[in-house]
Amino acid sequence: MARTTAGAFLLLAVAPAMLAAVLLLGAGDFDPVPIPDGFERETVPVPARNDRLLTGSERLGEGLLPGPEDLAYDAHAGVIYTGCADGWVKRVFLDESPAKVENWVHVGGRPLGVAIGPDGGLVVAEPYKGLLRITRDRKVELLTDEAEGVPFRLTDELDIAKNGVIYFSDASYKYTLREDMLDIFGGRPHGRLLSFDPSTNQTRVLVHDLYFANGVQVSPTQDFVVFCETVLRRCRKYYIAGEKNGTVEAFVDNLPGLPDNIHYDGEGHFWIALPAGRSLFTYVTMKYPMVRKLLIPISRYVTLPKFTDSGVVGVDLSGKPFALYVDHTLALVTSGLKIGNYLYYGSLTEPYISRLDLIKYAAN
């Protein structure tokens, strides 16, 4: 009996180490590294908050919009364009009640970023195919799928300048969308900010070595482009005109979450989606490489806790935050778009677009 008891205690003592060894072996060659500057920095102050974003939020097109990841608004037609998980770019007619949803063009894959150009045409970032243009007669054309001999692996978000040049992100040249957590958890810079000029068909890499390059937005003055790095909780700006042309500067650091898409509202404000807030789970996961290494094999068998505290933060033209809309139970908000007095926000997983009345449910 003594030997049996001693054996049981020994098994309990070594079991955690054995389990960790098995999990580490299951991680294969995935070898995450510390994230630069750490993940322990306090978030930038935001003077006004609404911590109950879901309270008062309406659902548009429920059940008809599987994962409306990004939003683009055509003010003339009163229509929101969005790319969905079923491969369709869909149109949501806001002037109708309830909002009408139309399957507009099937591009296949999993369309992410969508943007309307100066000519009214639509350009789509499809992570597996590249940068696509949808013509007026609804034909899908490939614009570009590589730069400097390196194919895009995760074409992510875009915006179009008034001169027609398209600025976009390739979140990772190593991992695909299905492997996005390997890139985010890996802590290495595989992302790029790029441009495509339709007049010359030239694709250029503007900035290399980005930590999951994500949202892209041209400034209203057309002299810089804001781009977001999800892993580092920051957005920076790349100058496209003037004396600083070709240089990079900080825009906003230490965001209250991991940034995704960014949109300008025409009123002096950018709106940055935060698919995950800076919760305890996020903090521990991103701070410690060993935790991230263990989570990859664990995720094959167990559903991991959600990265919650998701929402949208508003910043001014200098990058200073002025309002934060979040909810503790919310996850994977990927885009925020202000239209009139409403904040519309999309999601990577929910089957609808959400809308909040910013007057009735203001941050304070």
Tab-separated table of C-alpha atoms in Angstrom:
chain	number	residue	atom	x	y	z
A	1	MET	CA	0.000	0.000	0.000
A	2	ALA	CA	2.854	2.386	0.857
A	3	ARG	CA	4.450	1.741	-2.497
A	4	THR	CA	1.092	2.344	-4.238
A	5	THR	CA	0.608	5.631	-2.398
A	6	ALA	CA	4.146	6.732	-3.143
A	7	GLY	CA	3.630	5.851	-6.790
A	8	ALA	CA	0.437	7.877	-6.922
A	9	PHE	CA	2.147	10.894	-5.416
A	10	LEU	CA	5.016	10.497	-7.874
A	11	LEU	CA	2.595	10.318	-10.785
A	12	LEU	CA	0.802	13.461	-9.617
A	13	ALA	CA	4.128	15.223	-9.235
A	14	VAL	CA	5.409	14.399	-12.706
A	15	ALA	CA	2.057	14.516	-14.552
A	16	PRO	CA	2.147	18.306	-15.191
A	17	ALA	CA	5.666	18.033	-16.582
A	18	MET	CA	4.670	15.066	-18.755
A	19	LEU	CA	1.608	16.918	-20.035
A	20	ALA	CA	3.671	20.003	-20.805
A	21	ALA	CA	6.213	17.872	-22.663
A	22	VAL	CA	3.485	16.275	-24.772
A	23	LEU	CA	1.973	19.663	-25.562
A	24	LEU	CA	5.323	21.165	-26.442
A	25	LEU	CA	6.029	18.273	-28.788
A	26	GLY	CA	2.591	18.868	-30.292
A	27	ALA	CA	3.575	22.443	-31.067
A	28	GLY	CA	6.052	21.130	-33.624
A	29	ASP	CA	8.428	23.772	-34.930
A	30	PHE	CA	6.251	26.631	-33.634
A	31	ASP	CA	8.677	28.652	-31.527
A	32	PRO	CA	7.238	31.980	-30.321
A	33	VAL	CA	9.452	34.798	-29.109
A	34	PRO	CA	8.916	37.711	-26.707
A	35	ILE	CA	6.895	40.551	-28.181
A	36	PRO	CA	8.963	43.745	-28.578
A	37	ASP	CA	8.464	46.309	-25.796
A	38	GLY	CA	6.457	43.734	-23.871
A	39	PHE	CA	2.701	43.678	-23.394
A	40	GLU	CA	2.652	45.147	-19.929
A	41	ARG	CA	2.413	48.819	-20.842
A	42	GLU	CA	-0.664	50.588	-19.540
A	43	THR	CA	-3.215	51.634	-22.135
A	44	VAL	CA	-3.422	55.161	-23.442
A	45	PRO	CA	-6.002	57.215	-21.495
A	46	VAL	CA	-9.450	57.562	-23.089
A	47	PRO	CA	-11.540	60.372	-21.547
A	48	ALA	CA	-14.998	59.008	-22.437
A	49	ARG	CA	-16.236	55.401	-22.276
A	50	ASN	CA	-19.284	53.294	-22.908
A	51	ASP	CA	-18.564	49.899	-21.338
A	52	ARG	CA	-21.898	48.405	-22.405
A	53	LEU	CA	-21.717	48.557	-26.163
A	54	LEU	CA	-24.187	45.706	-26.576
A	55	THR	CA	-26.817	47.627	-24.626
A	56	GLY	CA	-28.780	49.491	-27.256
A	57	SER	CA	-27.039	47.893	-30.231
A	58	GLU	CA	-29.360	46.824	-33.050
A	59	ARG	CA	-28.743	43.937	-35.426
A	60	LEU	CA	-28.971	44.469	-39.181
A	61	GLY	CA	-29.378	41.606	-41.625
A	62	GLU	CA	-29.317	38.983	-38.898
A	63	GLY	CA	-28.676	35.515	-40.308
A	64	LEU	CA	-27.850	36.881	-43.772
A	65	LEU	CA	-24.371	38.293	-43.129
A	66	PRO	CA	-22.000	35.535	-41.969
A	67	GLY	CA	-18.984	37.350	-40.561
A	68	PRO	CA	-19.236	40.894	-42.041
A	69	GLU	CA	-15.551	41.606	-41.407
A	70	ASP	CA	-15.158	45.055	-42.993
A	71	LEU	CA	-17.605	47.807	-43.969
A	72	ALA	CA	-17.551	50.402	-46.755
A	73	TYR	CA	-20.291	53.007	-47.121
A	74	ASP	CA	-21.637	54.385	-50.389
A	75	ALA	CA	-23.391	57.577	-49.273
A	76	HIS	CA	-24.995	58.186	-52.684
A	77	ALA	CA	-26.752	54.816	-52.705
A	78	GLY	CA	-27.253	54.542	-48.932
A	79	VAL	CA	-25.540	51.148	-49.052
A	80	ILE	CA	-22.924	49.380	-46.925
A	81	TYR	CA	-20.669	46.888	-48.725
A	82	THR	CA	-19.229	44.040	-46.673
A	83	GLY	CA	-17.277	40.854	-47.326
A	84	CYS	CA	-18.630	37.691	-45.699
A	85	ALA	CA	-17.358	34.239	-44.773
A	86	ASP	CA	-19.422	32.593	-47.528
A	87	GLY	CA	-17.328	34.310	-50.217
A	88	TRP	CA	-19.947	36.930	-51.073
A	89	VAL	CA	-19.537	40.678	-51.112
A	90	LYS	CA	-22.955	41.822	-49.942
A	91	ARG	CA	-24.841	45.089	-49.960
A	92	VAL	CA	-26.920	46.301	-47.036
A	93	PHE	CA	-29.519	48.970	-47.910
A	94	LEU	CA	-29.817	51.292	-44.924
A	95	ASP	CA	-32.731	53.300	-46.330
A	96	GLU	CA	-35.029	50.296	-46.046
A	97	SER	CA	-36.581	49.058	-42.805
A	98	PRO	CA	-35.655	46.415	-41.988
A	99	ALA	CA	-32.350	46.801	-43.837
A	100	LYS	CA	-32.350	44.789	-47.058
A	101	VAL	CA	-29.399	42.463	-47.728
A	102	GLU	CA	-28.336	41.601	-51.278
A	103	ASN	CA	-25.836	38.977	-52.399
A	104	TRP	CA	-23.980	41.276	-54.775
A	105	VAL	CA	-20.833	39.561	-56.120
A	106	HIS	CA	-19.312	36.194	-55.225
A	107	VAL	CA	-15.514	36.524	-55.117
A	108	GLY	CA	-14.906	33.222	-53.362
A	109	GLY	CA	-12.512	32.625	-50.494
A	110	ARG	CA	-13.031	34.871	-47.491
A	111	PRO	CA	-13.164	38.572	-48.507
A	112	LEU	CA	-11.837	40.852	-45.775
A	113	GLY	CA	-11.150	44.527	-46.569
A	114	VAL	CA	-13.489	46.426	-48.906
A	115	ALA	CA	-13.080	49.989	-50.157
A	116	ILE	CA	-14.839	52.261	-52.650
A	117	GLY	CA	-12.602	54.146	-55.055
A	118	PRO	CA	-12.943	57.685	-56.446
A	119	ASP	CA	-14.692	56.253	-59.532
A	120	GLY	CA	-17.249	54.421	-57.409
A	121	GLY	CA	-15.710	51.018	-58.084
A	122	LEU	CA	-15.065	48.482	-55.327
A	123	VAL	CA	-11.735	46.874	-54.433
A	124	VAL	CA	-11.542	43.821	-52.163
A	125	ALA	CA	-8.712	42.289	-50.145
A	126	GLU	CA	-9.127	38.523	-50.412
A	127	PRO	CA	-6.515	36.833	-48.203
A	128	TYR	CA	-5.842	33.839	-50.441
A	129	LYS	CA	-6.089	35.449	-53.883
A	130	GLY	CA	-4.807	38.981	-53.399
A	131	LEU	CA	-6.176	42.390	-54.290
A	132	LEU	CA	-9.344	42.156	-56.406
A	133	ARG	CA	-11.379	44.704	-58.327
A	134	ILE	CA	-15.087	44.336	-58.997
A	135	THR	CA	-16.039	46.032	-62.262
A	136	ARG	CA	-19.293	47.879	-62.915
A	137	ASP	CA	-20.683	44.785	-64.634
A	138	ARG	CA	-19.786	42.739	-61.529
A	139	LYS	CA	-16.801	40.910	-62.960
A	140	VAL	CA	-13.943	40.061	-60.587
A	141	GLU	CA	-10.423	40.969	-61.712
A	142	LEU	CA	-7.114	40.271	-59.990
A	143	LEU	CA	-5.023	43.409	-59.538
A	144	THR	CA	-1.985	42.015	-57.735
A	145	ASP	CA	-0.999	39.006	-55.650
A	146	GLU	CA	2.714	39.485	-54.919
A	147	ALA	CA	5.424	42.063	-54.328
A	148	GLU	CA	9.194	41.795	-54.630
A	149	GLY	CA	8.727	38.184	-55.682
A	150	VAL	CA	6.962	37.295	-52.415
A	151	PRO	CA	3.300	36.190	-52.775
A	152	PHE	CA	0.683	37.600	-50.416
A	153	ARG	CA	-0.418	35.053	-47.850
A	154	LEU	CA	-2.968	37.131	-45.968
A	155	THR	CA	-4.167	40.149	-47.943
A	156	ASP	CA	-6.028	42.000	-45.245
A	157	GLU	CA	-7.249	45.604	-45.456
A	158	LEU	CA	-7.095	48.541	-47.878
A	159	ASP	CA	-8.021	52.108	-48.666
A	160	ILE	CA	-7.909	54.101	-51.890
A	161	ALA	CA	-6.463	57.594	-52.257
A	162	LYS	CA	-8.170	60.255	-54.358
A	163	ASN	CA	-5.571	59.743	-57.099
A	164	GLY	CA	-6.606	56.080	-57.370
A	165	VAL	CA	-3.552	54.539	-55.686
A	166	ILE	CA	-4.555	51.626	-53.450
A	167	TYR	CA	-2.839	51.205	-50.092
A	168	PHE	CA	-3.210	47.803	-48.459
A	169	SER	CA	-1.754	45.369	-45.949
A	170	ASP	CA	-0.470	41.833	-46.250
A	171	ALA	CA	-0.814	40.711	-42.628
A	172	SER	CA	1.661	37.882	-43.123
A	173	TYR	CA	3.824	36.598	-45.954
A	174	LYS	CA	4.307	33.333	-44.004
A	175	TYR	CA	0.896	32.289	-42.693
A	176	THR	CA	-2.563	32.160	-44.252
A	177	LEU	CA	-5.826	33.318	-42.677
A	178	ARG	CA	-6.454	29.783	-41.394
A	179	GLU	CA	-3.114	30.017	-39.576
A	180	ASP	CA	-3.455	33.587	-38.357
A	181	MET	CA	-3.007	32.689	-34.681
A	182	LEU	CA	0.392	31.167	-35.482
A	183	ASP	CA	1.465	34.548	-36.777
A	184	ILE	CA	-0.081	36.546	-33.927
A	185	PHE	CA	1.221	34.173	-31.243
A	186	GLY	CA	4.616	33.811	-32.900
A	187	GLY	CA	5.708	37.347	-32.123
A	188	ARG	CA	7.666	37.790	-35.354
A	189	PRO	CA	7.158	40.495	-38.024
A	190	HIS	CA	5.819	38.950	-41.244
A	191	GLY	CA	3.546	41.808	-42.295
A	192	ARG	CA	3.881	44.476	-44.986
A	193	LEU	CA	2.271	47.755	-45.993
A	194	LEU	CA	1.988	48.034	-49.770
A	195	SER	CA	0.643	50.181	-52.569
A	196	PHE	CA	-0.768	49.381	-55.992
A	197	ASP	CA	-1.000	52.005	-58.715
A	198	PRO	CA	-3.644	51.036	-61.325
A	199	SER	CA	-2.188	53.505	-63.818
A	200	THR	CA	1.125	51.618	-63.936
A	201	ASN	CA	0.111	48.217	-62.493
A	202	GLN	CA	3.025	48.639	-60.108
A	203	THR	CA	3.006	47.039	-56.652
A	204	ARG	CA	5.395	48.480	-54.067
A	205	VAL	CA	6.310	47.446	-50.536
A	206	LEU	CA	6.269	50.616	-48.454
A	207	VAL	CA	7.040	49.170	-45.011
A	208	HIS	CA	8.494	45.750	-44.152
A	209	ASP	CA	8.613	43.765	-40.910
A	210	LEU	CA	5.238	44.632	-39.425
A	211	TYR	CA	3.631	42.675	-36.581
A	212	PHE	CA	0.435	41.424	-38.231
A	213	ALA	CA	-0.244	44.406	-40.504
A	214	ASN	CA	-3.939	45.162	-40.427
A	215	GLY	CA	-6.161	48.243	-40.861
A	216	VAL	CA	-5.255	50.862	-43.484
A	217	GLN	CA	-6.747	54.338	-43.924
A	218	VAL	CA	-5.662	57.300	-46.057
A	219	SER	CA	-5.779	60.620	-44.187
A	220	PRO	CA	-8.341	63.231	-45.308
A	221	THR	CA	-5.433	65.499	-46.288
A	222	GLN	CA	-4.047	62.720	-48.514
A	223	ASP	CA	-0.534	63.171	-47.132
A	224	PHE	CA	-0.222	60.070	-44.960
A	225	VAL	CA	-1.658	56.571	-44.488
A	226	VAL	CA	-2.481	55.164	-41.063
A	227	PHE	CA	-1.766	51.454	-40.677
A	228	CYS	CA	-2.326	49.207	-37.658
A	229	GLU	CA	-0.141	46.485	-36.155
A	230	THR	CA	-2.387	44.132	-34.240
A	231	VAL	CA	0.232	42.409	-32.090
A	232	LEU	CA	1.872	45.629	-30.853
A	233	ARG	CA	-1.412	47.419	-29.993
A	234	ARG	CA	-0.474	50.383	-32.138
A	235	CYS	CA	-1.120	52.275	-35.339
A	236	ARG	CA	1.524	54.248	-37.214
A	237	LYS	CA	1.464	56.565	-40.194
A	238	TYR	CA	3.379	56.413	-43.464
A	239	TYR	CA	3.770	59.689	-45.346
A	240	ILE	CA	2.827	59.607	-49.027
A	241	ALA	CA	3.375	63.315	-49.797
A	242	GLY	CA	5.274	66.364	-48.597
A	243	GLU	CA	8.688	66.712	-47.011
A	244	LYS	CA	8.249	63.533	-44.962
A	245	ASN	CA	7.280	61.414	-47.969
A	246	GLY	CA	8.383	57.807	-47.447
A	247	THR	CA	8.915	58.071	-43.682
A	248	VAL	CA	7.087	56.434	-40.778
A	249	GLU	CA	5.927	58.061	-37.540
A	250	ALA	CA	3.953	57.006	-34.487
A	251	PHE	CA	0.221	57.679	-34.574
A	252	VAL	CA	-1.256	56.008	-31.470
A	253	ASP	CA	0.433	53.523	-29.117
A	254	ASN	CA	-0.759	51.308	-26.260
A	255	LEU	CA	-4.324	50.998	-27.480
A	256	PRO	CA	-6.879	49.432	-25.086
A	257	GLY	CA	-6.944	46.337	-27.269
A	258	LEU	CA	-5.565	44.701	-30.396
A	259	PRO	CA	-6.378	46.935	-33.403
A	260	ASP	CA	-7.975	45.671	-36.594
A	261	ASN	CA	-9.593	47.841	-39.280
A	262	ILE	CA	-9.588	51.638	-39.148
A	263	HIS	CA	-12.000	54.052	-40.856
A	264	TYR	CA	-12.261	57.819	-41.235
A	265	ASP	CA	-15.694	59.344	-40.636
A	266	GLY	CA	-15.355	62.571	-42.634
A	267	GLU	CA	-15.687	64.593	-39.435
A	268	GLY	CA	-12.098	64.657	-38.171
A	269	HIS	CA	-12.087	61.247	-36.459
A	270	PHE	CA	-10.728	57.766	-37.084
A	271	TRP	CA	-12.524	54.714	-35.660
A	272	ILE	CA	-10.352	51.705	-34.816
A	273	ALA	CA	-11.899	48.287	-34.192
A	274	LEU	CA	-10.547	46.238	-31.289
A	275	PRO	CA	-11.328	42.511	-31.735
A	276	ALA	CA	-9.828	41.839	-28.299
A	277	GLY	CA	-9.313	44.095	-25.314
A	278	ARG	CA	-6.425	44.137	-22.885
A	279	SER	CA	-7.901	41.555	-20.530
A	280	LEU	CA	-5.995	39.339	-18.089
A	281	PHE	CA	-6.121	36.436	-20.557
A	282	THR	CA	-4.787	38.628	-23.362
A	283	TYR	CA	-2.078	40.049	-21.118
A	284	VAL	CA	-0.787	36.681	-19.906
A	285	THR	CA	-0.987	35.129	-23.362
A	286	MET	CA	0.868	37.877	-25.170
A	287	LYS	CA	3.443	38.475	-22.429
A	288	TYR	CA	4.742	34.909	-22.106
A	289	PRO	CA	5.998	32.992	-25.181
A	290	MET	CA	5.734	29.640	-23.380
A	291	VAL	CA	2.020	30.197	-22.775
A	292	ARG	CA	1.520	30.854	-26.465
A	293	LYS	CA	3.527	27.768	-27.370
A	294	LEU	CA	1.331	25.608	-25.135
A	295	LEU	CA	-1.923	27.134	-26.353
A	296	ILE	CA	-1.395	26.090	-29.981
A	297	PRO	CA	-1.603	22.296	-29.364
A	298	ILE	CA	-4.210	22.791	-26.620
A	299	SER	CA	-6.464	24.642	-29.071
A	300	ARG	CA	-6.746	21.484	-31.177
A	301	TYR	CA	-8.639	19.731	-28.399
A	302	VAL	CA	-10.128	22.446	-26.201
A	303	THR	CA	-11.964	25.653	-27.027
A	304	LEU	CA	-9.827	28.452	-25.636
A	305	PRO	CA	-11.309	31.351	-23.675
A	306	LYS	CA	-12.492	34.140	-25.940
A	307	PHE	CA	-10.496	37.313	-26.322
A	308	THR	CA	-13.261	39.538	-24.960
A	309	ASP	CA	-13.578	43.240	-24.055
A	310	SER	CA	-13.936	43.959	-27.752
A	311	GLY	CA	-15.226	47.182	-29.310
A	312	VAL	CA	-14.252	50.367	-31.112
A	313	VAL	CA	-12.091	53.321	-30.090
A	314	GLY	CA	-12.299	56.777	-31.675
A	315	VAL	CA	-9.188	58.936	-32.142
A	316	ASP	CA	-8.696	62.392	-33.636
A	317	LEU	CA	-6.455	63.317	-36.566
A	318	SER	CA	-3.399	63.448	-34.297
A	319	GLY	CA	-4.096	59.961	-32.904
A	320	LYS	CA	-5.424	61.126	-29.536
A	321	PRO	CA	-8.269	58.876	-28.276
A	322	PHE	CA	-11.522	60.592	-27.338
A	323	ALA	CA	-14.079	57.785	-26.880
A	324	LEU	CA	-14.121	54.032	-26.272
A	325	TYR	CA	-17.097	51.742	-26.868
A	326	VAL	CA	-16.579	48.207	-25.515
A	327	ASP	CA	-18.400	45.358	-23.836
A	328	HIS	CA	-16.908	42.756	-21.510
A	329	THR	CA	-18.776	39.905	-23.208
A	330	LEU	CA	-18.100	41.040	-26.767
A	331	ALA	CA	-15.457	39.428	-29.004
A	332	LEU	CA	-14.006	39.871	-32.484
A	333	VAL	CA	-15.318	43.282	-33.517
A	334	THR	CA	-13.296	43.889	-36.674
A	335	SER	CA	-14.538	47.211	-38.060
A	336	GLY	CA	-16.219	50.377	-36.858
A	337	LEU	CA	-17.832	52.900	-39.186
A	338	LYS	CA	-19.605	56.101	-38.119
A	339	ILE	CA	-22.473	57.147	-40.389
A	340	GLY	CA	-24.435	60.130	-39.180
A	341	ASN	CA	-25.257	59.614	-35.511
A	342	TYR	CA	-24.736	55.858	-35.645
A	343	LEU	CA	-21.741	53.595	-35.118
A	344	TYR	CA	-21.909	50.504	-37.317
A	345	TYR	CA	-19.584	47.666	-36.411
A	346	GLY	CA	-18.738	44.419	-38.133
A	347	SER	CA	-17.518	41.074	-36.849
A	348	LEU	CA	-15.367	38.181	-37.928
A	349	THR	CA	-17.909	35.646	-36.692
A	350	GLU	CA	-21.368	37.103	-35.969
A	351	PRO	CA	-24.076	36.766	-38.686
A	352	TYR	CA	-25.082	40.447	-38.677
A	353	ILE	CA	-23.897	44.066	-38.607
A	354	SER	CA	-24.489	45.918	-35.354
A	355	ARG	CA	-25.571	49.546	-35.017
A	356	LEU	CA	-25.457	51.866	-31.989
A	357	ASP	CA	-27.099	55.272	-31.608
A	358	LEU	CA	-24.204	57.486	-30.450
A	359	ILE	CA	-26.564	60.187	-29.176
A	360	LYS	CA	-28.710	57.915	-27.064
A	361	TYR	CA	-25.841	55.742	-25.869
A	362	ALA	CA	-22.976	58.237	-25.784
A	363	ALA	CA	-19.650	57.569	-24.112
A	364	ASN	CA	-19.097	59.707	-21.025
